[in-house]
Short mmCIF file of C-alpha atoms in Angstrom, two decimals:
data_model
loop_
_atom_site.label_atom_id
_atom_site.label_comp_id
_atom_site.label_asym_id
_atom_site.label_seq_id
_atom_site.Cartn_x
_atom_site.Cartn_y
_atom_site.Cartn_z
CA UNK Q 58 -15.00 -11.13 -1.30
CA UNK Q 59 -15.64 -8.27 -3.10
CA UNK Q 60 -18.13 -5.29 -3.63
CA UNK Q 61 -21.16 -6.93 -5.83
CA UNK Q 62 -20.70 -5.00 -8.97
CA UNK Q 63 -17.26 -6.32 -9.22
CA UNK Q 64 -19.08 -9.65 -8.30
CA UNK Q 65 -21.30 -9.09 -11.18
CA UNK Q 66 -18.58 -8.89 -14.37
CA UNK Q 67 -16.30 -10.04 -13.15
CA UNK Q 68 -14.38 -13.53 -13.46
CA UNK Q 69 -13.67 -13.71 -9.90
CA UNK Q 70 -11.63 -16.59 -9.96
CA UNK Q 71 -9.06 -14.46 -12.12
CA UNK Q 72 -9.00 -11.91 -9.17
CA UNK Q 73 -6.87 -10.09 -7.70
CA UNK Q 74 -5.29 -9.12 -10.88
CA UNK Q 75 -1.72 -9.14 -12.09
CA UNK Q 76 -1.52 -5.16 -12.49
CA UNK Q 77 0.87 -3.31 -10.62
CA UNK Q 78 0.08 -1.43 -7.76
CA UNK Q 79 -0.82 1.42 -7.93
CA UNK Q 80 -1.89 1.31 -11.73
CA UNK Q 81 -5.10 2.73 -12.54
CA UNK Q 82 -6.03 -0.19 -15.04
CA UNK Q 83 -7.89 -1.72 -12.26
CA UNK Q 84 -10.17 1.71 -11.77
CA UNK Q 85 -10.52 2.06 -15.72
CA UNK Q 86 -11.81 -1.65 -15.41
CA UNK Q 87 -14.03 -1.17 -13.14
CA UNK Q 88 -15.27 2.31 -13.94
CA UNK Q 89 -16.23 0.55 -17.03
CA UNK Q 90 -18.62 -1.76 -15.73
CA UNK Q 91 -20.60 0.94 -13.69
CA UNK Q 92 -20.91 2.26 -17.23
CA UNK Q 93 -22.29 -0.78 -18.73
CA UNK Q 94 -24.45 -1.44 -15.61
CA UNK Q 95 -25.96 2.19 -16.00
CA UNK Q 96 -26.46 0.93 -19.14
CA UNK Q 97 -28.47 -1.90 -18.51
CA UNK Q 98 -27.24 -4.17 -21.34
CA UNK Q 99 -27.58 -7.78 -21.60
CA UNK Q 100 -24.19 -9.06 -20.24
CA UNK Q 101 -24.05 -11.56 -22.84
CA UNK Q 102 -24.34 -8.83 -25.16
CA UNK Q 103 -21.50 -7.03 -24.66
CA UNK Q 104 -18.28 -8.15 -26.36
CA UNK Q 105 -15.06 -6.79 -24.88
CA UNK Q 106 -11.72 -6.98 -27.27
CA UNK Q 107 -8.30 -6.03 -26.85
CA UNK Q 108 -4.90 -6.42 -28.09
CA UNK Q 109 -1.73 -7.11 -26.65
CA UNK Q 110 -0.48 -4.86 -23.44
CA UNK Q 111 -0.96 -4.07 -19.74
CA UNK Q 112 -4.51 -2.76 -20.58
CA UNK Q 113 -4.87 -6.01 -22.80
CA UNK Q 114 -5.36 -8.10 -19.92
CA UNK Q 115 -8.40 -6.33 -18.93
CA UNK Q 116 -11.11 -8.31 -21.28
CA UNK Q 117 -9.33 -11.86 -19.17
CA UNK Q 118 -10.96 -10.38 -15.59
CA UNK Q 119 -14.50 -9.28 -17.38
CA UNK Q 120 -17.31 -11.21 -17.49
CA UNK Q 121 -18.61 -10.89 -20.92
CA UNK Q 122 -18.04 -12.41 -24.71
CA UNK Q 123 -13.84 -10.94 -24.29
CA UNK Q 124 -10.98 -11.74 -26.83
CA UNK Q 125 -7.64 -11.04 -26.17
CA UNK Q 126 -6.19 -10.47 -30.16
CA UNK Q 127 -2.87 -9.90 -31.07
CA UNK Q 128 -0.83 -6.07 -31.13
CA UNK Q 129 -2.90 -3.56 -32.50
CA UNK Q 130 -5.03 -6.10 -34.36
CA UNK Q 131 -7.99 -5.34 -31.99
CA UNK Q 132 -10.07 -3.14 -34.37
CA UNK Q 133 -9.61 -5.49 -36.75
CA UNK Q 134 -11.49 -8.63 -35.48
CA UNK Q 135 -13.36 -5.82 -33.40
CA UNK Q 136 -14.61 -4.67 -37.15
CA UNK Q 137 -15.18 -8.48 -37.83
CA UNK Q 138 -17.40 -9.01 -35.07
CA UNK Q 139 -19.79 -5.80 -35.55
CA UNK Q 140 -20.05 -6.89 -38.91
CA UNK Q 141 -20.90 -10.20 -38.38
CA UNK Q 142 -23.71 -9.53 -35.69
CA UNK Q 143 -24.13 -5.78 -35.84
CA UNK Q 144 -26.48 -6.30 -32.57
CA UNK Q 145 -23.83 -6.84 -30.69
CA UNK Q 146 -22.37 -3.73 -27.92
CA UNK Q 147 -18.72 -4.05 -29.08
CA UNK Q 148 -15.86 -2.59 -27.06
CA UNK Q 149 -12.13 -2.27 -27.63
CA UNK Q 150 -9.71 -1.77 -24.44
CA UNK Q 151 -6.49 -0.58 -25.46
CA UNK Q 152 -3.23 0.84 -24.55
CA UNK Q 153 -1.56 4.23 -26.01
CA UNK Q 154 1.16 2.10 -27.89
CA UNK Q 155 -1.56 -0.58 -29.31
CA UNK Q 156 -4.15 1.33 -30.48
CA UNK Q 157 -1.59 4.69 -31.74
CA UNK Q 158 1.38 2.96 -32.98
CA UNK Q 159 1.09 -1.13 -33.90
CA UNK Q 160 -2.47 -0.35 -34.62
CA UNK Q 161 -2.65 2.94 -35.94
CA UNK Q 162 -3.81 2.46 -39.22
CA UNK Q 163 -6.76 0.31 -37.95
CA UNK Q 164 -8.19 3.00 -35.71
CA UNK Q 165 -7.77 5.93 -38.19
CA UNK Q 166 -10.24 3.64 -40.69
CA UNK Q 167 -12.34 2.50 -37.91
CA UNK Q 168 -12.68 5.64 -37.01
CA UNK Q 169 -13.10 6.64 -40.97
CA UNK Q 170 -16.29 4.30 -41.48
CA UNK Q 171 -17.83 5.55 -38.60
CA UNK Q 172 -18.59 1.88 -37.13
CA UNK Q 173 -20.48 1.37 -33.68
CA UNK Q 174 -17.37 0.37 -32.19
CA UNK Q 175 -16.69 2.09 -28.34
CA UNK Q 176 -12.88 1.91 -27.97
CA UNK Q 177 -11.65 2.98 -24.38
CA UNK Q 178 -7.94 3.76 -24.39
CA UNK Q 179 -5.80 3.21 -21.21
CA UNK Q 180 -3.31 6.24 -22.21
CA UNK Q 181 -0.71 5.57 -19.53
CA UNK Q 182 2.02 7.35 -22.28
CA UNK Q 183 4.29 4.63 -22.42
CA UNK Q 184 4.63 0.43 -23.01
CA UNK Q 185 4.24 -0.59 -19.44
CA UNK Q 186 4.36 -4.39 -20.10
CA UNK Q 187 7.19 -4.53 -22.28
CA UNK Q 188 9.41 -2.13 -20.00
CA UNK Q 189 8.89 1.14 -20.10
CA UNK Q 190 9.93 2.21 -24.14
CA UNK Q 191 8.63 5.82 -25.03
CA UNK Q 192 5.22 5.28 -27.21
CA UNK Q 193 3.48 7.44 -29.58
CA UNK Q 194 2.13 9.69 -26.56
CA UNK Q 195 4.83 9.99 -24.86
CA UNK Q 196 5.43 14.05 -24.05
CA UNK Q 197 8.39 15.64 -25.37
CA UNK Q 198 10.94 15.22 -23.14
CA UNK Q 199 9.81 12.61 -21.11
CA UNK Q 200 12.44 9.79 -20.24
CA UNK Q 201 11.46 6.21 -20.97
CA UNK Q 202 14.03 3.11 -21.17
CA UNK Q 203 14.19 3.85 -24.70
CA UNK Q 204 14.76 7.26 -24.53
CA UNK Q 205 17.12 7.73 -21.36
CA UNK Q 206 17.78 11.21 -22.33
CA UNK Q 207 14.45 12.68 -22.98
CA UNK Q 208 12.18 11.66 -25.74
CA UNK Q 209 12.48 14.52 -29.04
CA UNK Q 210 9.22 13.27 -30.49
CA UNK Q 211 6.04 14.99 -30.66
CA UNK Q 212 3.23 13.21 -29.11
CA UNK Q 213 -0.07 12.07 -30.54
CA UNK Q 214 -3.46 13.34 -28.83
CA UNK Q 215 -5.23 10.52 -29.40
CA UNK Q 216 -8.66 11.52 -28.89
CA UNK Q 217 -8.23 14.50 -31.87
CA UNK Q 218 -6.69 12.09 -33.84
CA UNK Q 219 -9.74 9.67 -33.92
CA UNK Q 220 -12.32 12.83 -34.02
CA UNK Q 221 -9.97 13.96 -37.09
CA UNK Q 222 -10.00 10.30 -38.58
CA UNK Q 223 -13.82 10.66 -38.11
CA UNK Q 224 -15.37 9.07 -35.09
CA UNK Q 225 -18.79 10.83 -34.48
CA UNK Q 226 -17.75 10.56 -30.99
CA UNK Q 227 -14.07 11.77 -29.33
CA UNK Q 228 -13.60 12.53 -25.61
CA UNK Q 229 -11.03 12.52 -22.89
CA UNK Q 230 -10.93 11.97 -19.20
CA UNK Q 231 -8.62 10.62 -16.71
CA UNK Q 232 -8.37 7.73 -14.44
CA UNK Q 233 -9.00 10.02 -11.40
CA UNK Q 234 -12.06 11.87 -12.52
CA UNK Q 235 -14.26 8.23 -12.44
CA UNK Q 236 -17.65 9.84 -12.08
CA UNK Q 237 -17.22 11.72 -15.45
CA UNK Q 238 -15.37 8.58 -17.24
CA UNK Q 239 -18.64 6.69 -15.95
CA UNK Q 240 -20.26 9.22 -18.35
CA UNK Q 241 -18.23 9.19 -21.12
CA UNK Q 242 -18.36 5.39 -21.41
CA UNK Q 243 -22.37 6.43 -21.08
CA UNK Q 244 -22.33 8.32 -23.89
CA UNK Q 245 -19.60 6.74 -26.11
CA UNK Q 246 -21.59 3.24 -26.04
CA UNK Q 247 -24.76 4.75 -26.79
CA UNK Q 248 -23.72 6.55 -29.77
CA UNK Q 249 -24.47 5.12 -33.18
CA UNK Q 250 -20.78 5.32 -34.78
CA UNK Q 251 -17.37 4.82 -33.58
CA UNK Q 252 -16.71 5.96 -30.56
CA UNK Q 253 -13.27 7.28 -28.46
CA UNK Q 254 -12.93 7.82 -25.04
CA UNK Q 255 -9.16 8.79 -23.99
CA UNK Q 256 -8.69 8.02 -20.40
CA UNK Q 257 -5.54 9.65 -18.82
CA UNK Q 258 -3.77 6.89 -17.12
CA UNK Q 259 -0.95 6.28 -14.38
CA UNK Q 260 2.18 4.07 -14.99
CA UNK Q 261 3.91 4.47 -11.83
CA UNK Q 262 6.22 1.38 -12.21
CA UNK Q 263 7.83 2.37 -15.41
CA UNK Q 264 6.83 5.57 -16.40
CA UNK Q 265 6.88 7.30 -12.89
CA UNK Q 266 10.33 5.70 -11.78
CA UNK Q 267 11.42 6.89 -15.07
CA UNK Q 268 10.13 10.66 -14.75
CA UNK Q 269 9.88 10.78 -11.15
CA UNK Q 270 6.95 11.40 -11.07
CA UNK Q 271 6.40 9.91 -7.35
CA UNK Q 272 4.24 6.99 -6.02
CA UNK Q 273 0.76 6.33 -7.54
CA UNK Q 274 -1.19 8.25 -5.31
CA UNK Q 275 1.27 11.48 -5.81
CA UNK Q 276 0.67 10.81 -10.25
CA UNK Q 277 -3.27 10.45 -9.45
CA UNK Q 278 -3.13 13.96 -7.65
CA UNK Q 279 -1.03 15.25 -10.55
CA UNK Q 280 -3.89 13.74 -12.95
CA UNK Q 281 -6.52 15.51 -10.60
CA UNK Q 282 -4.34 18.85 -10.96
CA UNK Q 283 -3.11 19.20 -14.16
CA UNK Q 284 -5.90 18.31 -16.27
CA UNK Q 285 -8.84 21.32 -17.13
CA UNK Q 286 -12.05 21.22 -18.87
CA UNK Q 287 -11.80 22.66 -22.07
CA UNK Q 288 -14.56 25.01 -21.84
CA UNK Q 289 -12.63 26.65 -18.20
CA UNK Q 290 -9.31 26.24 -20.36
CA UNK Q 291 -10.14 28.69 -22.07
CA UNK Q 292 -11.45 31.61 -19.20
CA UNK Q 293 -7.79 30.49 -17.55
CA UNK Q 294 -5.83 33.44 -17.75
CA UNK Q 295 -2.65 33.40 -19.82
CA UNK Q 296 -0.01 32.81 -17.30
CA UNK Q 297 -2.23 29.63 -15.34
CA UNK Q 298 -2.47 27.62 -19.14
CA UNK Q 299 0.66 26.78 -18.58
CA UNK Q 300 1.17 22.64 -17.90
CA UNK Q 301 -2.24 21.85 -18.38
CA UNK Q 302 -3.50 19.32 -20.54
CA UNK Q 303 -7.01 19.40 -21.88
CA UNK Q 304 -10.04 17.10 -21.03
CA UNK Q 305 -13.77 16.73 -22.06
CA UNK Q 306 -15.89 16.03 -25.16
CA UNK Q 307 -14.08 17.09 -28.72
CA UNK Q 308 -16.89 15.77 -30.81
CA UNK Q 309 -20.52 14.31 -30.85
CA UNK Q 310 -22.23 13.98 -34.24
CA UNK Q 311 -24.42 11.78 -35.57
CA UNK Q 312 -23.47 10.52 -38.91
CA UNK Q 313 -24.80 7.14 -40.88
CA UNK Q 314 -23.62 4.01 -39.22
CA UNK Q 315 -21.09 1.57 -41.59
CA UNK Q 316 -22.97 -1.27 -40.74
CA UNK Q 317 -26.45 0.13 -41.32
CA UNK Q 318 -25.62 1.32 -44.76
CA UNK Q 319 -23.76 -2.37 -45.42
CA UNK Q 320 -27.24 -3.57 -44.35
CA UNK Q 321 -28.91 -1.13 -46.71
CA UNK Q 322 -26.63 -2.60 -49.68
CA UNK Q 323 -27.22 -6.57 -48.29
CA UNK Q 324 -31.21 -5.47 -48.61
CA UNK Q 325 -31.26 -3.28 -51.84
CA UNK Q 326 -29.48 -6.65 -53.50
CA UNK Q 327 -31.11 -8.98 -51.72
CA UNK Q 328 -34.99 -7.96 -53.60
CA UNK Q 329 -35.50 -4.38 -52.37
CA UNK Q 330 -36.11 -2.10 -55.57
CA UNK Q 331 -33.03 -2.39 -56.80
CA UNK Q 332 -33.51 -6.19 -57.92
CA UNK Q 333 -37.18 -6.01 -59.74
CA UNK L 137 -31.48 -0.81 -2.27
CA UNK L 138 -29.98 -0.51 1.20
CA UNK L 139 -30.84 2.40 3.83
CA UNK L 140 -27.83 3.92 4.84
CA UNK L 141 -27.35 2.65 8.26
CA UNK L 142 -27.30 -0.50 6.70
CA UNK L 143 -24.31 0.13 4.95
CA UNK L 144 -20.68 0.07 5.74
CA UNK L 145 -17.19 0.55 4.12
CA UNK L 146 -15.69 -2.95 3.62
CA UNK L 147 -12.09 -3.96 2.79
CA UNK L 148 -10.48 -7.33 1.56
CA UNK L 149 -6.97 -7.07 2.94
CA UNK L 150 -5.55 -9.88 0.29
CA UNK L 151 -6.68 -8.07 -2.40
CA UNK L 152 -5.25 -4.71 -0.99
CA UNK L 153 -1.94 -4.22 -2.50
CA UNK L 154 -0.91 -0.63 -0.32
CA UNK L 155 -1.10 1.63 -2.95
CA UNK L 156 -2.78 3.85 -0.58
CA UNK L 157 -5.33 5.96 -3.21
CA UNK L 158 -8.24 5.36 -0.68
CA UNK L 159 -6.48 6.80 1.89
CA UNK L 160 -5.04 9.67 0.15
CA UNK L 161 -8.35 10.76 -1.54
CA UNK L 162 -10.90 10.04 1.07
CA UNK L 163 -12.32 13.32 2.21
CA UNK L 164 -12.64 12.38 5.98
CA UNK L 165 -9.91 10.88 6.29
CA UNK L 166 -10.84 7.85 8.24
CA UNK L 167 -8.89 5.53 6.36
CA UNK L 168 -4.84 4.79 6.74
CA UNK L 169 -2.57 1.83 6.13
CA UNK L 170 -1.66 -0.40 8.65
CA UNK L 171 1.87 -2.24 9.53
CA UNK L 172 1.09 -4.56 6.56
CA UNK L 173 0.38 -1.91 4.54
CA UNK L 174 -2.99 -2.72 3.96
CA UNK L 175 -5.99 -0.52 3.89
CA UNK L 176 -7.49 -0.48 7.16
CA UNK L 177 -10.80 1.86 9.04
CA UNK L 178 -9.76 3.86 11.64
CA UNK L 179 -12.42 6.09 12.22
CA UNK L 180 -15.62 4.18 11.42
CA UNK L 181 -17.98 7.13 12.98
CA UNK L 182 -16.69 9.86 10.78
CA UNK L 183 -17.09 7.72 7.43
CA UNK L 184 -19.98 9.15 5.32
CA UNK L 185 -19.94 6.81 2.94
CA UNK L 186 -19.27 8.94 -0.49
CA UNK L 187 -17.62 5.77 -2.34
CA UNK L 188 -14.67 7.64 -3.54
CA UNK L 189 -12.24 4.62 -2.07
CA UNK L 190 -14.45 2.18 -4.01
CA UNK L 191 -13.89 4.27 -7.14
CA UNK L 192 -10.32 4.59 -6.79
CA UNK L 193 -9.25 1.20 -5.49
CA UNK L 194 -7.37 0.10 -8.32
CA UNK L 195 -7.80 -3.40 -6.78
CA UNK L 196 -11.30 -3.71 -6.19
CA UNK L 197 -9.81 -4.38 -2.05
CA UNK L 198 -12.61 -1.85 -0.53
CA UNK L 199 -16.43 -0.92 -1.01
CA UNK L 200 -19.40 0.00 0.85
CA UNK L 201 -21.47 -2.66 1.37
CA UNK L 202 -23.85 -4.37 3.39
CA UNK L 203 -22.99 -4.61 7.05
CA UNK L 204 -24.85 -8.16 6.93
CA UNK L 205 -23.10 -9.53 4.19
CA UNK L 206 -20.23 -11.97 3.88
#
């Protein structure tokens, strides 16, 4: 038994999931589906795709069209799928490693053709499922099995990245603030392009034995601490910026859809005025 | 849509897995984990019903719903 949106889209016979507790996959997952729900869109719709990681497993509790790809390979058949049946409501769950490091290249070009594709990212700053080695968004410093005496990379921010690459649409948010991701999943799904919503997630199993960071609860508070607005950012005084990481909407344009203007192409050759 | 005497917080102990976010967040504090370390109500009066365990159960374990239902 369970509450009846859950009820709703999800499989429930896949319930309770395999996710650790603690993790705040399971409210990402869920927040989602209030989103769609908001929505209103035809469940059968919606296709949900992933690749391979913690947040991966997501699409195999949801009840819509999922697919479960292999690493970083989501935006690709993602891409496949919206150009196949560009009515569909196409959705890519991914991790911080999937989407930034085996799949990099596929979301910078997503995000370059501007393709109504809403990727959610489960940024949890490490690979959870494969044992806790440092990813791409890893903060300098930070410990991770791979990096057992602080990590000396730089990290990614993946939501500039994409609204650099060119998705019309770049935002973050974190697992704790759910009535604003409920929002942001709002508005990233309705807009006409690709889409990015960063969600700041918790790994307390690897990353927060690693950094101890405390139990899940204690790395939720820190999410609902640490992380400003941009806009109050900014009217922080100096000494208060300090440690704070930076949240909201980095871009919302409209720009012409990749596969509208494929469609425009198909229909110019196909005995519009280009073919008399 | 449900009136809200109608309504009640409602928790599935076997989904619960004790990471204790409802009980941490909820603003009355009527919720606290019990010698299972489950989620459990233990002050059903002062609940007001706001839905921020429901939001932050990562397991889906606890909602408000209808007192009448299953």
């Amino acid at each position: 038994m369970t509450s009846e949106i859950v009820q709703k889209y999800f499989r429930i016979e896949n319930l309770p999931h395999i996710w650790c507790p603690g993790c705040s996959n399971g409210v990402v997952t869920r927040a989602l589906t209030m989103a769609i729900d908001e929505l209103g869109l035809d469940q059968d719709n919606v296709v949900v795709v992933s690749g391979i990681g913690c947040s991966s497993r997501a699409p195999g509790y949801l009840d819509f069209n999922t697919l479960h790809t292999t690493h970083g390979r989501g935006l690709a058949f993602a891409t496949g799928i919206k150009l196949a049946n560009p009515k569909l409501d196409v959705i890519l769950i991914a991790g911080d490693g999937d989407v930034s490091a085996i799949g990099g290249n596929h979301l910078i070009h997503a995000a370059r053709r501007n393709i109504d594709i809403t990727t959610i990212v489960f940024n949890n700053n490490i690979y959870g499922m494969t044992g806790g080695q440092y990813s791409p968004t890893t903060p300098t410093a930070a410990k991770g099995t791979t990096a057992p005496h602080g990590n000396i990379d730089k990290p990614f921010d993946i939501a500039q990245l994409a609204a650099a690459a060119g998705a019309t649409y770049s935002s973050r948010t974190t697992a704790y603030h759910v009535n604003q991701m409920v929002k942001y999943f709002k508005d990233a799904i309705s807009n006409k392009g690709f889409s990015m919503v960063e969600v700041a997630s918790i790994c307390p199993t690897y990353y927060g034995r690693k950094n101890k960071s405390g139990s899940g609860v204690q790395m939720m508070q820190a999410l609902k601490n640490d992380f400003i607005d941009k806009m109050a950012y900014e009217k922080l005084p100096e000494e208060k910026k300090e440690g704070k990481h930076l949240m909201g909407v980095f871009k919302n344009i409209t720009l012409p859809e990749y596969t509208a203007e494929y469609q425009r192409v198909i229909d110019a050759l196909q005995g519009g005025e280009n073919n008399e | 849509m449900k009136s809200k005497d109608q309504l009640e917080v409602k928790i599935n102990p076997d989904w619960c897995k004790g990471c204790g976010n409802c009980v941490s967040f909820c603003p009355t504090n009527v919720l606290a984990l019990d010698h299972h370390g489950k989620s459990t109500m233990v002050n059903r009066e002062g609940c007001i019903l706001c839905g921020m365990c429901e939001k932050l159960c990562p397991d889906f374990a606890i909602w408000i719903g209808g007192k009448e239902d299953e």
